[in-house]
Coordinates of C-alpha atoms in Angstrom, one line a residue:
M45 CA 0.3 0.1 0.0
N46 CA 1.1 3.8 -0.6
L47 CA 1.2 6.0 1.8
Y48 CA 1.2 9.7 1.8
S49 CA 1.9 12.7 3.6
L50 CA -0.8 14.7 3.8
K51 CA -1.0 19.0 5.3
M52 CA -3.3 21.7 5.8
R53 CA -3.5 24.8 6.9
A54 CA -5.9 27.2 7.3
S55 CA -4.9 31.1 8.2
K56 CA -7.2 34.3 7.6
S57 CA -6.5 37.9 7.5
Q58 CA -7.7 40.5 10.5
D59 CA -6.4 43.9 10.6
G60 CA -3.8 43.4 7.6
I61 CA -2.0 40.7 10.2
E62 CA -2.0 36.8 9.3
K63 CA -4.0 35.3 11.6
H64 CA -3.6 31.3 12.4
I65 CA -6.3 28.9 12.3
S66 CA -5.8 25.6 12.3
G67 CA -3.0 23.1 10.9
A68 CA -4.0 19.0 11.1
E69 CA -1.8 16.2 9.1
K70 CA -1.8 12.9 8.6
I71 CA -0.3 9.7 6.8
T72 CA -2.5 7.8 5.0
G73 CA -3.2 5.3 2.2
E74 CA -4.2 6.1 -1.2
D75 CA -7.9 4.7 -1.0
S76 CA -8.1 7.2 2.1
L77 CA -6.9 10.2 0.8
F78 CA -10.1 12.0 -0.6
I79 CA -12.4 11.3 2.7
Y80 CA -9.6 12.2 5.2
S81 CA -8.9 15.4 2.5
K82 CA -12.6 17.0 2.8
A83 CA -12.5 15.6 7.0
L84 CA -9.7 18.0 7.2
L85 CA -10.6 20.9 4.8
T86 CA -14.7 21.1 7.1
R87 CA -12.1 21.4 9.4
A88 CA -10.4 24.1 8.8
L89 CA -13.6 25.8 7.7
Y90 CA -15.9 25.2 10.4
H91 CA -13.4 26.1 13.2
S92 CA -13.9 27.7 16.1
K93 CA -10.9 31.4 15.8
G94 CA -13.7 31.7 12.4
K95 CA -13.6 31.0 8.8
A96 CA -10.4 31.0 7.1
D97 CA -9.6 32.6 3.9
F98 CA -6.8 30.9 3.3
I99 CA -6.5 26.7 3.3
N100 CA -3.4 24.7 2.1
I101 CA -3.6 21.3 1.2
K102 CA -0.2 19.8 0.2
I103 CA -0.3 15.5 -0.4
E104 CA 3.6 13.9 -0.7
K105 CA 4.6 10.9 -1.8
V106 CA 5.6 8.9 1.6
N107 CA 8.9 6.7 1.4
Q108 CA 8.3 3.7 3.4
E109 CA 11.6 3.2 4.5
D110 CA 12.4 5.5 5.4
I111 CA 9.3 5.2 8.4
L112 CA 10.5 5.7 12.7
F113 CA 8.1 3.6 14.8
L114 CA 8.1 5.0 17.4
D115 CA 6.5 3.7 20.9
A116 CA 3.3 6.5 22.5
L117 CA 4.8 9.1 25.4
P118 CA 2.9 7.7 28.5
V119 CA 0.2 9.2 30.0
T120 CA -0.3 10.7 32.9
T121 CA -3.2 13.9 33.8
V122 CA -3.0 16.4 36.6
N123 CA -7.5 16.9 37.8
V124 CA -7.5 21.0 38.1
S125 CA -9.4 23.0 39.7
S126 CA -9.0 26.0 37.6
Y127 CA -6.1 27.3 35.5
Q128 CA -3.8 29.3 38.0
D129 CA -3.1 25.8 40.2
G130 CA -3.1 24.1 36.6
I131 CA -0.4 27.1 35.6
Q132 CA 1.6 26.3 38.9
K133 CA 2.0 22.2 38.4
L134 CA 3.0 22.7 35.1
L135 CA 5.9 24.9 35.9
A136 CA 6.8 21.9 38.9
M137 CA 6.7 19.8 35.6
L138 CA 9.2 21.9 34.4
E139 CA 11.6 21.7 36.5
K140 CA 10.9 18.4 37.6
I141 CA 12.5 17.7 34.0
G142 CA 15.4 19.9 34.9
I143 CA 14.3 23.5 34.3
T144 CA 16.5 26.3 36.7
N145 CA 14.1 28.9 35.1
A146 CA 11.2 27.9 34.3
S147 CA 8.9 30.4 35.0
A148 CA 11.0 32.8 33.4
V149 CA 10.8 29.3 30.0
L150 CA 6.4 29.8 30.9
E151 CA 6.1 33.9 30.0
K152 CA 8.3 32.8 26.8
L153 CA 4.6 30.9 25.9
K154 CA 3.0 34.5 25.6
D155 CA 5.4 35.6 22.3
T156 CA 4.0 32.4 20.6
Y157 CA 0.0 33.4 20.7
N158 CA 0.2 35.1 17.1
M159 CA 2.5 32.5 15.9
R160 CA 1.8 29.8 12.8
G161 CA 4.2 27.0 14.6
A162 CA 6.1 26.8 17.4
M163 CA 9.0 28.1 19.0
L164 CA 12.5 26.5 19.7
L165 CA 13.5 28.0 22.6
N166 CA 17.1 26.8 24.4
V167 CA 16.6 26.6 27.9
D168 CA 19.2 27.9 29.7
T169 CA 19.7 31.2 28.2
L170 CA 15.9 32.0 26.8
E171 CA 17.2 32.8 23.2
R172 CA 15.4 31.2 20.3
L173 CA 16.4 28.9 17.9
E174 CA 13.5 29.0 15.7
P175 CA 15.2 30.8 11.5
N176 CA 11.4 32.8 11.0
K177 CA 10.2 33.9 13.9
D178 CA 6.8 34.4 11.8
R179 CA 6.5 30.9 11.4
G180 CA 8.5 29.2 13.8
I181 CA 8.9 24.9 14.0
R182 CA 6.3 23.0 12.3
A183 CA 6.5 19.9 13.0
T184 CA 5.6 17.8 10.4
Y185 CA 4.7 13.8 8.7
M186 CA 3.5 11.9 11.8
D187 CA 0.4 9.7 13.3
E188 CA -1.0 7.5 14.4
V189 CA -0.4 3.7 14.0
N190 CA -4.2 2.9 13.4
S191 CA -5.2 5.8 12.2
V192 CA -3.2 4.7 9.4
M193 CA -4.5 1.6 9.0
K194 CA -8.9 2.2 10.1
K195 CA -9.1 4.9 8.7
K196 CA -9.3 7.0 11.6
D197 CA -10.8 9.9 10.3
T198 CA -12.4 11.7 12.4
K199 CA -10.6 15.2 14.5
D200 CA -9.2 13.6 18.1
H201 CA -6.7 16.2 19.6
Y202 CA -6.2 14.0 22.2
N203 CA -4.3 11.2 20.2
E204 CA -2.6 14.0 17.1
A205 CA -1.1 16.1 20.6
I206 CA 0.2 12.4 21.9
V207 CA 2.4 11.5 18.0
L208 CA 3.7 15.1 18.0
A209 CA 4.6 15.5 21.7
T210 CA 6.2 11.3 21.6
K211 CA 7.9 13.1 17.8
V212 CA 8.7 15.4 19.9
A213 CA 10.9 14.0 23.1
Y214 CA 13.0 11.3 20.3
A215 CA 14.1 15.1 18.8
P216 CA 17.9 15.7 19.3
N217 CA 19.3 17.5 22.0
I218 CA 14.9 18.3 23.0
I219 CA 14.2 17.7 26.8
G220 CA 10.6 18.5 26.7
E221 CA 7.9 20.9 25.6
I222 CA 5.0 22.9 26.3
C223 CA 1.7 23.0 24.6
I224 CA -1.3 25.3 25.3
S225 CA -4.1 24.9 23.2
D226 CA -5.4 27.7 21.2
D227 CA -8.7 26.8 20.6
P228 CA -11.1 28.4 23.2
D229 CA -13.5 25.6 23.4
Y230 CA -10.0 23.7 25.0
V231 CA -8.1 24.8 28.2
T232 CA -6.3 22.1 28.5
G233 CA -2.4 21.7 27.5
Y234 CA 0.4 19.6 28.8
V235 CA 4.7 19.0 28.9
A236 CA 6.0 15.7 28.0
S237 CA 9.0 15.1 27.9
K238 CA 11.2 11.7 26.2
E239 CA 11.9 10.5 30.2
N240 CA 8.8 12.1 31.9
G241 CA 6.4 11.6 29.2
Y242 CA 3.4 13.1 28.2
M243 CA 1.4 14.7 31.8
R244 CA -1.5 16.0 30.2
I245 CA -3.3 19.0 33.0
T246 CA -7.3 19.6 32.9
K247 CA -7.5 24.1 32.9
L248 CA -4.7 26.1 31.6
K249 CA -6.5 28.5 30.8
E250 CA -9.9 30.1 31.5
M251 CA -12.7 28.8 28.2
G252 CA -13.2 31.2 25.7
S253 CA -9.4 32.3 25.8
E254 CA -7.9 31.9 22.6
D255 CA -4.5 32.0 23.9
G256 CA -2.7 28.7 23.4
G257 CA 1.5 28.1 22.0
R258 CA 4.5 25.9 21.8
I259 CA 7.2 25.9 22.7
F260 CA 10.4 23.5 21.9
L261 CA 12.7 23.1 25.0
Y262 CA 16.0 23.0 23.5
R263 CA 19.7 22.3 25.7
G264 CA 22.8 21.1 24.0
D265 CA 25.1 22.8 21.6
H266 CA 23.9 24.9 18.7
S267 CA 25.9 23.0 16.4
K268 CA 23.1 20.6 16.7
V269 CA 20.2 23.1 16.4
Q270 CA 19.9 22.4 12.9
D271 CA 19.3 18.8 12.8
C272 CA 16.5 19.4 15.7
I273 CA 15.1 21.4 12.9
D274 CA 15.2 18.8 10.0
Y275 CA 14.2 16.0 11.9
I276 CA 11.0 17.9 13.6
E277 CA 10.0 19.2 10.3
K278 CA 11.1 16.9 8.1
R279 CA 11.3 11.9 9.6
E280 CA 8.7 10.6 8.8
V281 CA 7.3 9.2 12.0
L282 CA 4.2 6.4 13.5
V283 CA 3.5 6.8 16.3
K284 CA 2.5 3.4 18.2
N285 CA 0.5 1.6 21.0
I286 CA -1.7 4.8 21.6
S287 CA -5.0 2.6 21.8
S288 CA -3.7 0.2 23.7
I289 CA -2.2 3.5 26.8
L290 CA -5.6 5.6 26.4
N291 CA -7.7 1.8 26.9
K292 CA -5.7 1.6 30.0
P293 CA -7.4 4.1 33.4
Y294 CA -5.0 7.3 33.9
K295 CA -2.1 7.8 36.2
T296 CA -3.4 10.2 37.8
E297 CA -2.4 13.1 40.4
E298 CA -5.9 12.3 42.4
S299 CA -8.0 9.8 43.6
T300 CA -9.6 8.6 40.1
K301 CA -12.1 6.8 41.7
N302 CA -14.7 8.9 42.5
K303 CA -16.9 9.0 39.4
W304 CA -18.7 12.4 39.6
N305 CA -15.0 14.4 40.6
F306 CA -15.3 16.1 36.8
I307 CA -18.5 17.9 38.1
D308 CA -17.6 18.9 41.7
K309 CA -13.7 19.8 39.2
A310 CA -16.1 22.2 37.2
L311 CA -18.1 23.9 39.1
E312 CA -15.7 25.1 41.3
N313 CA -14.0 26.4 37.6
L314 CA -17.7 28.2 36.9
K315 CA -17.6 30.0 40.4
Y316 CA -14.1 31.2 40.3
N317 CA -14.5 32.9 36.5
N318 CA -18.3 34.1 37.6
L319 CA -19.8 31.7 35.3
Y320 CA -21.5 30.0 37.9
R321 CA -25.9 30.2 37.4
T322 CA -28.3 29.9 40.1
M323 CA -31.9 30.4 40.4
N324 CA -34.1 33.2 42.4
E325 CA -36.5 32.1 44.5
I326 CA -39.7 34.9 42.9
K327 CA -43.1 34.4 45.8
S328 CA -45.2 36.6 44.0
A329 CA -46.8 36.4 39.8
Q330 CA -45.0 37.2 37.3
S331 CA -45.5 41.5 36.7
A332 CA -44.1 44.6 36.7
H333 CA -43.8 44.4 40.1
V334 CA -42.6 40.9 42.3
T335 CA -41.7 40.0 45.5
F336 CA -37.9 38.2 46.2
Q337 CA -36.4 38.0 49.2
G338 CA -39.2 39.7 51.8
K339 CA -39.5 42.4 49.1
E340 CA -40.5 43.6 46.8
M341 CA -38.9 44.7 43.0
I342 CA -39.3 45.9 40.3
M343 CA -38.9 43.5 37.8
M344 CA -36.5 44.8 34.9
A345 CA -35.7 41.7 33.7
S346 CA -38.8 39.4 32.1
N347 CA -39.2 38.4 28.8
N348 CA -42.9 38.9 29.7
Y349 CA -43.4 42.0 28.5
L350 CA -47.6 42.9 27.9
D351 CA -47.8 41.9 31.3
M352 CA -50.3 39.1 30.1
S353 CA -48.6 36.2 33.2
N354 CA -51.3 38.0 35.3
D355 CA -53.8 39.7 33.0
S356 CA -56.7 38.8 35.4
Q357 CA -59.2 38.3 32.0
V358 CA -56.3 36.1 30.6
K359 CA -56.3 34.2 35.1
A360 CA -60.1 34.2 34.5
Y361 CA -59.7 32.4 30.9
A362 CA -57.4 29.0 31.9
L363 CA -59.2 28.8 35.2
K364 CA -62.7 28.4 33.3
A365 CA -60.5 26.4 31.0
M366 CA -59.1 23.6 34.0
G367 CA -62.8 23.6 36.0
K368 CA -64.3 22.3 32.1
Y369 CA -61.3 20.2 30.5
G370 CA -58.7 19.5 33.7
V371 CA -55.4 20.0 34.5
G372 CA -53.5 17.8 32.3
S373 CA -53.9 16.4 29.0
G374 CA -52.6 12.5 29.6
G375 CA -51.5 12.4 25.9
S376 CA -49.3 13.4 22.6
R377 CA -51.3 15.4 20.2
L378 CA -51.0 12.3 17.8
T379 CA -52.9 10.1 20.2
T380 CA -55.5 11.5 23.3
G381 CA -54.0 15.0 23.6
T382 CA -55.4 16.3 21.3
I383 CA -59.1 19.4 22.4
N384 CA -60.7 21.7 20.6
L385 CA -58.4 24.0 22.8
H386 CA -55.5 23.4 20.9
N387 CA -57.2 24.0 17.7
Q388 CA -58.5 26.1 18.4
L389 CA -55.1 28.3 19.4
E390 CA -54.6 27.0 16.2
E391 CA -56.7 28.8 14.2
L392 CA -56.2 32.4 15.8
L393 CA -52.2 32.1 15.9
A394 CA -52.7 31.9 11.8
V395 CA -55.2 34.0 11.9
F396 CA -52.4 36.6 14.2
K397 CA -49.3 35.7 12.1
G398 CA -51.6 36.0 8.0
T399 CA -50.6 32.7 7.1
E400 CA -52.8 29.5 6.0
A401 CA -51.7 27.5 9.0
A402 CA -49.9 27.0 12.5
L403 CA -48.9 24.3 14.8
V404 CA -48.3 24.6 19.0
Y405 CA -45.2 23.0 20.4
N406 CA -44.9 22.6 23.6
T407 CA -41.4 24.8 24.4
G408 CA -39.9 27.1 21.7
Y409 CA -36.6 25.7 22.2
M410 CA -38.5 22.8 20.8
A411 CA -40.7 24.3 18.2
N412 CA -36.9 25.1 16.7
I413 CA -35.0 21.7 17.3
G414 CA -38.6 20.2 16.0
I415 CA -38.6 22.5 13.1
I416 CA -34.5 22.7 11.7
S417 CA -33.9 18.8 12.0
A418 CA -36.9 17.8 11.0
L419 CA -36.9 19.9 7.8
C420 CA -32.7 19.9 7.0
S421 CA -30.3 16.6 6.4
K422 CA -27.4 15.7 6.1
D423 CA -26.7 16.5 2.3
D424 CA -28.8 20.0 3.1
V425 CA -27.0 24.0 3.5
I426 CA -27.9 25.7 6.4
F427 CA -27.8 29.6 6.5
S428 CA -27.7 31.0 10.4
D429 CA -26.6 34.6 12.2
E430 CA -24.3 34.0 14.5
L431 CA -26.0 35.4 16.9
N432 CA -28.7 33.0 16.5
H433 CA -30.2 31.2 20.1
A434 CA -28.7 27.9 21.3
S435 CA -32.4 26.7 19.6
I436 CA -31.6 27.5 16.5
I437 CA -27.8 26.5 16.6
D438 CA -28.8 22.9 19.3
G439 CA -31.4 22.1 15.6
C440 CA -29.4 23.3 13.4
C441 CA -26.1 20.6 14.5
L442 CA -29.2 17.6 15.3
S443 CA -30.3 17.9 12.0
K444 CA -26.4 17.2 10.1
A445 CA -26.3 19.9 7.5
K446 CA -23.6 21.5 6.7
I447 CA -23.5 24.4 8.6
V448 CA -22.6 28.0 8.1
V449 CA -22.6 31.5 9.8
Y450 CA -22.7 34.7 7.8
R451 CA -21.3 37.9 9.7
H452 CA -24.7 39.7 12.2
N453 CA -27.3 40.4 10.6
D454 CA -25.3 40.9 7.1
M455 CA -27.4 40.9 4.4
N456 CA -23.8 40.8 1.6
D457 CA -22.0 38.8 4.3
L458 CA -25.5 35.9 3.8
E459 CA -25.3 36.1 0.0
D460 CA -21.9 35.5 -0.2
K461 CA -21.9 32.5 1.4
I462 CA -25.0 31.1 0.1
K463 CA -22.7 31.4 -3.3
Q464 CA -19.8 30.1 -1.8
N465 CA -21.8 26.8 -1.0
P466 CA -24.3 26.4 -3.1
C467 CA -26.9 23.2 -3.0
S468 CA -29.4 22.1 -4.0
K469 CA -32.5 22.5 -1.0
G470 CA -31.1 24.9 2.3
L471 CA -32.2 26.5 4.8
V472 CA -32.1 30.7 6.3
V473 CA -32.7 31.1 9.0
S474 CA -32.1 34.2 12.3
D475 CA -33.9 35.6 15.2
A476 CA -36.2 37.3 14.2
V477 CA -35.8 39.6 16.9
F478 CA -32.1 39.6 19.6
S479 CA -32.6 37.6 22.5
M480 CA -29.2 39.5 24.8
D481 CA -28.5 42.5 22.0
G482 CA -32.3 44.1 20.9
D483 CA -31.7 44.9 17.4
I484 CA -34.2 43.3 15.0
V485 CA -33.5 40.5 11.3
N486 CA -33.2 43.4 8.7
L487 CA -36.3 40.2 7.7
P488 CA -37.4 41.8 3.6
Q489 CA -33.7 41.5 2.5
L490 CA -33.6 38.2 3.3
V491 CA -36.4 36.8 2.0
E492 CA -35.4 38.1 -1.3
I493 CA -31.8 36.5 -1.1
A494 CA -33.8 33.5 0.3
D495 CA -35.4 33.0 -2.3
K496 CA -33.3 33.8 -5.3
Y497 CA -31.5 31.3 -4.3
G498 CA -33.7 28.7 -3.6
L499 CA -34.4 28.1 0.3
F500 CA -35.9 28.6 2.9
S501 CA -36.4 31.5 4.5
M502 CA -37.0 30.9 8.5
I503 CA -37.7 33.5 11.7
D504 CA -37.9 33.5 15.2
E505 CA -39.8 35.1 16.5
A506 CA -39.9 35.1 20.3
H507 CA -39.2 38.4 21.5
S508 CA -40.8 40.2 18.3
T509 CA -44.5 38.8 18.6
G510 CA -46.8 41.0 20.1
V511 CA -43.4 44.0 20.5
I512 CA -43.4 45.6 17.7
G513 CA -45.8 46.3 14.7
E514 CA -48.1 48.5 14.8
N515 CA -50.8 46.1 16.4
G516 CA -47.5 43.7 17.7
R517 CA -47.3 41.3 15.1
G518 CA -44.2 41.0 14.6
T519 CA -41.8 41.4 12.1
M520 CA -43.5 41.6 8.9
E521 CA -46.5 44.1 10.4
Y522 CA -43.2 46.1 11.7
F523 CA -41.9 46.0 7.9
H524 CA -44.8 45.9 6.5
M525 CA -44.3 43.3 3.9
T526 CA -46.3 41.3 2.2
R527 CA -44.2 38.4 1.4
N528 CA -44.1 36.1 5.1
P529 CA -41.2 34.5 5.1
D530 CA -41.8 30.1 4.8
I531 CA -41.6 29.8 8.3
I532 CA -42.2 31.3 11.1
M533 CA -42.2 30.2 15.1
G534 CA -42.4 31.9 17.6
T535 CA -43.6 31.4 21.7
L536 CA -46.2 31.6 23.9
S537 CA -44.1 32.6 26.6
K538 CA -42.9 36.3 25.9
A539 CA -45.6 39.0 25.7
I540 CA -48.2 36.4 25.0
G541 CA -47.4 35.2 29.0
S542 CA -48.4 32.2 28.6
E543 CA -46.3 28.5 28.0
G544 CA -45.3 26.3 24.9
G545 CA -43.1 27.3 21.2
F546 CA -45.8 27.7 17.7
V547 CA -45.0 27.8 14.0
C548 CA -46.9 29.3 11.0
G549 CA -46.4 28.5 7.4
K550 CA -48.7 26.8 4.1
Q551 CA -50.8 23.6 5.0
E552 CA -48.5 21.4 4.2
L553 CA -45.3 22.9 5.7
I554 CA -47.1 22.0 9.2
E555 CA -48.9 18.5 8.2
Y556 CA -45.6 17.5 7.0
L557 CA -44.1 18.7 10.7
K558 CA -47.2 16.9 12.6
N559 CA -45.7 13.9 11.1
K560 CA -41.8 14.2 10.9
S561 CA -41.3 16.8 13.3
R562 CA -39.9 14.5 16.6
S563 CA -40.2 16.7 19.0
F564 CA -43.9 17.6 18.2
I565 CA -45.1 13.6 17.7
F566 CA -43.1 12.4 21.0
S567 CA -44.3 15.0 23.5
T568 CA -47.0 14.7 26.1
S569 CA -49.5 18.4 24.5
L570 CA -49.7 21.3 27.0
S571 CA -52.3 21.8 29.0
P572 CA -56.1 23.1 28.0
A573 CA -55.5 25.8 31.0
V574 CA -52.4 27.1 29.2
M575 CA -54.2 26.3 25.9
A576 CA -56.9 28.5 27.5
A577 CA -54.1 31.1 28.2
S578 CA -52.3 31.6 25.2
I579 CA -55.7 32.2 23.4
K580 CA -57.5 35.2 25.7
S581 CA -53.9 36.6 25.4
I582 CA -54.0 37.0 21.9
E583 CA -57.5 38.3 21.5
L584 CA -56.2 41.0 23.8
I585 CA -53.4 42.0 21.6
M586 CA -56.1 41.6 18.5
D587 CA -59.3 43.7 20.5
E588 CA -56.4 46.1 21.8
P589 CA -53.5 46.8 20.5
Q590 CA -52.5 50.1 23.1
R591 CA -51.1 47.3 25.3
V592 CA -48.7 47.3 22.7
Q593 CA -48.2 50.8 22.1
A594 CA -47.9 51.2 25.8
L595 CA -44.8 48.8 24.9
Q596 CA -43.2 50.8 22.7
E597 CA -43.3 54.1 24.4
N598 CA -41.9 53.0 27.5
I599 CA -39.0 51.8 25.0
Q600 CA -38.9 55.2 23.2
Y601 CA -39.0 56.9 27.0
F602 CA -36.8 54.9 29.4
C603 CA -34.0 54.7 25.0
N604 CA -34.2 58.6 26.9
C605 CA -34.1 58.0 29.6
L606 CA -31.0 56.0 29.4
R607 CA -29.6 59.1 27.2
E608 CA -30.0 61.4 29.6
A609 CA -28.0 60.6 31.9
G610 CA -24.7 59.3 29.9
I611 CA -25.7 55.6 29.0
E612 CA -26.1 54.7 25.6
A613 CA -29.4 53.6 24.4
D614 CA -31.2 52.4 21.4
S615 CA -34.3 49.9 20.9
E616 CA -37.3 49.9 19.5
T617 CA -37.5 46.1 21.0
A618 CA -38.1 44.9 24.5
I619 CA -34.5 44.3 25.1
I620 CA -31.9 47.2 26.0
P621 CA -28.2 46.3 26.3
I622 CA -25.8 48.0 28.4
I623 CA -22.6 46.6 27.8
I624 CA -20.1 46.4 30.6
G625 CA -17.7 44.2 29.5
D626 CA -15.9 42.6 32.1
E627 CA -18.7 38.8 34.0
K628 CA -17.0 40.6 37.5
S629 CA -18.8 44.0 37.1
A630 CA -21.8 42.8 35.4
M631 CA -22.6 40.5 38.3
E632 CA -21.4 43.3 40.7
I633 CA -23.6 46.0 38.7
S634 CA -26.5 43.3 38.6
R635 CA -25.5 42.9 43.2
E636 CA -25.8 46.4 43.7
L637 CA -29.1 47.1 41.3
F638 CA -31.2 43.9 43.3
E639 CA -30.4 45.6 47.2
Q640 CA -31.5 49.6 45.2
G641 CA -35.1 47.7 44.5
Y642 CA -34.4 46.4 40.5
Y643 CA -34.4 43.1 39.4
I644 CA -32.3 43.6 36.5
S645 CA -30.0 40.3 35.2
A646 CA -25.7 40.3 34.4
I647 CA -25.4 38.4 31.1
R648 CA -22.6 36.1 30.7
Y649 CA -21.0 34.7 28.6
P650 CA -21.6 31.4 27.0
T651 CA -24.6 33.2 26.7
V652 CA -22.1 36.1 25.4
K653 CA -19.1 36.1 23.9
K654 CA -16.5 36.5 26.7
G655 CA -16.2 40.6 27.3
C656 CA -19.2 41.3 26.7
A657 CA -21.2 40.9 30.1
R658 CA -23.9 43.2 30.0
L659 CA -27.1 43.8 31.9
R660 CA -30.2 43.0 29.7
V661 CA -33.0 45.1 30.9
A662 CA -36.8 43.4 29.4
L663 CA -38.9 46.3 29.7
M664 CA -43.7 46.0 30.1
S665 CA -46.1 47.7 29.1
T666 CA -47.2 48.5 32.5
H667 CA -43.7 50.0 33.9
N668 CA -44.9 53.6 35.0
K669 CA -43.0 56.8 33.3
D670 CA -41.6 57.8 36.9
E671 CA -39.9 54.1 37.9
L672 CA -39.1 54.3 34.7
K673 CA -36.8 57.3 34.7
R674 CA -35.3 56.5 38.3
A675 CA -34.6 53.0 37.2
A676 CA -32.3 55.0 34.3
R677 CA -30.8 57.1 36.9
V678 CA -29.8 55.3 39.6
I679 CA -28.5 52.2 36.3
A680 CA -26.6 54.6 34.8
A681 CA -25.1 56.4 38.8
I682 CA -23.5 52.2 38.9
V683 CA -22.5 51.8 35.8
N684 CA -20.6 55.3 35.1
R685 CA -19.1 54.7 38.9
Y686 CA -17.8 51.0 37.8
K687 CA -16.7 53.2 34.7
R688 CA -14.1 55.2 36.5
M689 CA -12.9 52.7 39.1
R690 CA -11.5 50.3 35.3
E691 CA -9.9 54.0 34.0
Y692 CA -8.6 54.8 37.2
V693 CA -6.6 51.0 37.9

């Protein structure tokens, strides 16, 4: 069997500077070249560090007589609770392999963050030895024996790292290697040496950070530097016995007998990084004022935008339905769980949204994953806004379609991506109002582009229904559109004040989803009281548009009050983000607001990007002008104080 070396390098231009995105390689047989080439190309195109605009794939025949077979380094896993603890472990490991200036060596790792390869460092003089300081040294021509034999085409960070570490450990004059992953989705790293093996550390940075790099640790006569580089970059190596090592119980510095260790450590890490989440118990109805921890507070974080969940008419109608139909539905919609209220609500939703038909789901999340996974499959392409809600993202992943992410609300980028990714069937999907930013999708252009290329168009109207448009009917009314998107998804749990999700569209779409959407088919239906509450709420929105107008007036008034107080604010929706930046400050500001009687949530990573933490103010139609003006002043005073503190520091 002929063997080939297959290499991939991917980068993108950022502010005029080439930024490394991904690199990988294989040694494989001729019959697997296409499979691996496609796998590496996919990795380059859909990396968590962004999409590459330059991808280089190189294929070379390998002389099998030149291949060096090496036994994989033994593996040790060191569990730590925080990245600070991980760094201390790393320093101790460097000292263990004979490095007396470990802190100075580790400091050099920062210089590798923007390099395309690894640094070659003289550990005694701290002199950099690589000929090209921008390129660095690249370990190439290597793979795992089993990967060559078994056509294993999936990405495996762990195996690939052990292969590279093993090859480098046997290089002339190399006494060890340091590596921290630059992938924002991975926080691990390792120290490797021929004497002590591959020592994996579970946390060496914060989740979401792209800081990472690699140093090859050199000791000895400089006359051997070129021999070392030639070995690392040119010698063909296959590593044996990785599978047998990884199938054995890991050696660890902590007991692995307790299967709950990883959960405890994960929770500790969340707390340390101000990302730990808890639930607040409210002891009153969800309304403009709530009782929390024994005191009345102004609720400015709820999605109950029209205060329908506490409306007397809505509650009375739900109570009446419960008296007649009972408290549960007794089954799924396709067995015993459909009563006349379910059909009545779906007919009303279709009228409200101006479509032929509608279908109710148990939640908005279940609607999105059920709709998208039913419509798309592995041969299709989904074009998704980069700020779409998690339920849309999860629906895309469940579908197994190719996912192409376009820049936020950028219709030019959307069209470019469609041209670059032609397909026979595809979907363009976007939030209508983005849940963390409050901005509105450019729906006319989105629908026009989707129609132009023969793609389905879908929007999620969770935060636009009952909020925008003259009568609260959502994005189509807001833009005065006569052509609806193909698929209109929404929720009953926000401005409508009840529970559930829905989809509106053509009758054939609804019939298809009844038969193909798993989250609809395999769920017990919502209770009669919930159906009744949704019906009455929608009727009130349709009959009393002044409720929507009161909300829209509050939005405009509150934004003006914030601007007068020195806070940037511009929103046409009930969601008004106030960007803070770091997670700790956002949490502290939110706590101060709670103490002063304002229930305003801090939104942190991973809901928003790292370093983009914010206060998410959500208004209701029943807030009065005086309390909104006072709230704006209090928010501005606290936020501006924290800004001054940061500037001082």
